[in-house]
CSV table of C-alpha atoms and ligand atoms in Angstrom, one decimal:
chain,number,residue,atom,x,y,z
A,1053,MET,CA,92.0,149.8,-14.8
A,1054,LYS,CA,92.2,153.5,-15.8
A,1055,THR,CA,95.1,152.6,-18.0
A,1056,GLY,CA,93.0,150.2,-20.0
A,1057,THR,CA,94.2,146.9,-18.5
A,1058,CYS,CA,92.2,144.7,-16.2
A,1059,PRO,CA,94.1,144.0,-13.0
A,1060,LYS,CA,92.5,140.6,-12.6
A,1061,CYS,CA,92.8,138.9,-16.0
A,1062,ASN,CA,95.1,141.4,-17.9
A,1063,SER,CA,92.6,141.9,-20.7
A,1064,LYS,CA,92.7,145.1,-22.7
A,1065,LYS,CA,88.9,145.1,-23.2
A,1066,VAL,CA,88.2,147.7,-20.5
A,1067,PHE,CA,85.2,150.0,-20.8
A,1068,CYS,CA,84.5,153.2,-19.0
A,1069,GLY,CA,81.1,154.5,-18.1
A,1070,ALA,CA,82.3,157.9,-16.9
A,1071,GLU,CA,80.4,159.8,-19.6
A,1072,ILE,CA,77.1,157.9,-19.7
A,1073,PRO,CA,73.9,159.9,-19.2
A,1074,LEU,CA,72.2,159.9,-15.8
A,1075,LYS,CA,75.4,158.6,-14.2
A,1076,LYS,CA,74.1,158.7,-10.7
A,1077,GLY,CA,71.8,155.8,-11.6
A,1078,PRO,CA,68.1,155.3,-10.8
A,1079,PHE,CA,67.5,156.5,-7.2
A,1080,GLY,CA,71.1,157.3,-6.9
A,1081,SER,CA,72.1,153.6,-7.2
A,1082,ASN,CA,75.3,154.4,-8.9
A,1083,SER,CA,76.4,156.8,-6.2
A,1084,ILE,CA,77.7,156.8,-2.6
A,1085,PRO,CA,76.3,158.9,0.2
A,1086,ILE,CA,78.7,161.6,1.4
A,1087,GLY,CA,76.4,163.2,4.0
A,1088,LEU,CA,72.7,163.8,4.6
A,1089,THR,CA,72.1,165.8,1.5
A,1090,SER,CA,75.0,164.9,-0.8
A,1091,ILE,CA,75.9,162.0,-3.0
A,1092,ALA,CA,78.7,161.4,-5.4
A,1093,ALA,CA,78.2,159.6,-8.7
A,1094,LEU,CA,80.7,156.9,-9.5
A,1095,ASP,CA,82.7,156.2,-12.7
A,1096,ASN,CA,82.6,152.5,-13.4
A,1097,TYR,CA,85.3,150.7,-15.3
A,1098,VAL,CA,84.3,147.2,-16.5
A,1099,CYS,CA,86.4,144.4,-17.9
A,1100,GLY,CA,84.6,143.0,-21.0
A,1101,GLU,CA,86.5,139.7,-20.5
A,1102,CYS,CA,86.0,138.7,-16.8
A,1103,GLY,CA,83.4,141.3,-15.7
A,1104,TYR,CA,85.6,142.9,-13.0
A,1105,VAL,CA,84.3,146.3,-11.9
A,1106,GLU,CA,86.3,149.3,-10.5
A,1107,ARG,CA,84.5,152.4,-9.3
A,1108,TYR,CA,85.8,155.9,-8.7
A,1109,VAL,CA,84.6,159.3,-7.5
A,1110,SER,CA,86.0,161.6,-10.1
A,1111,ASN,CA,84.3,164.9,-9.2
A,1112,GLN,CA,86.9,167.0,-7.5
A,1113,GLY,CA,84.3,169.0,-5.6
A,1114,LYS,CA,82.9,165.7,-4.1
A,1115,LEU,CA,86.3,164.5,-3.2
A,1116,ASP,CA,87.0,167.8,-1.4
A,1117,GLU,CA,83.7,167.4,0.4
A,1118,ILE,CA,84.6,163.8,1.5
A,1119,SER,CA,88.0,165.0,2.8
A,1120,ARG,CA,86.2,167.6,4.9
A,1121,LYS,CA,83.4,165.4,6.2
A,1122,TRP,CA,84.8,161.9,6.5
A,1123,ASP,CA,87.3,160.4,8.9
A,1124,THR,CA,90.8,159.7,7.8
A,1125,VAL,CA,91.6,156.0,7.9
A,1126,GLU,CA,94.3,155.6,10.5
A,1127,LEU,CA,97.4,153.7,9.5
A,1128,ASP,CA,97.5,150.3,11.1
A,1129,GLU,CA,100.4,150.4,13.5
A,1130,VAL,CA,101.1,146.7,13.0
A,1131,ALA,CA,101.4,147.2,9.3
A,1132,GLU,CA,104.0,150.0,9.8
A,1133,LYS,CA,106.5,147.7,11.6
B,490,LIG,ZN1,89.2,141.1,-16.6
């Protein structure tokens, strides 16, 4: 999606809301909670053809915070075989 192509319908009509004002959304609705007092705003990529949405945390400070506070997803042992 970040390369400008929709992974669902292959359309090139992909739009990015990374630079819109008030990106966190009303009441933080365009954000995810990291901890009690911290949220991370999301960059949305929207396909203008099929409406598919992809969301990213792009703020490096927030990504660092998540890697400190959140649990790592353990690899599924079955999938490794
Ligand atoms: Zn699409």
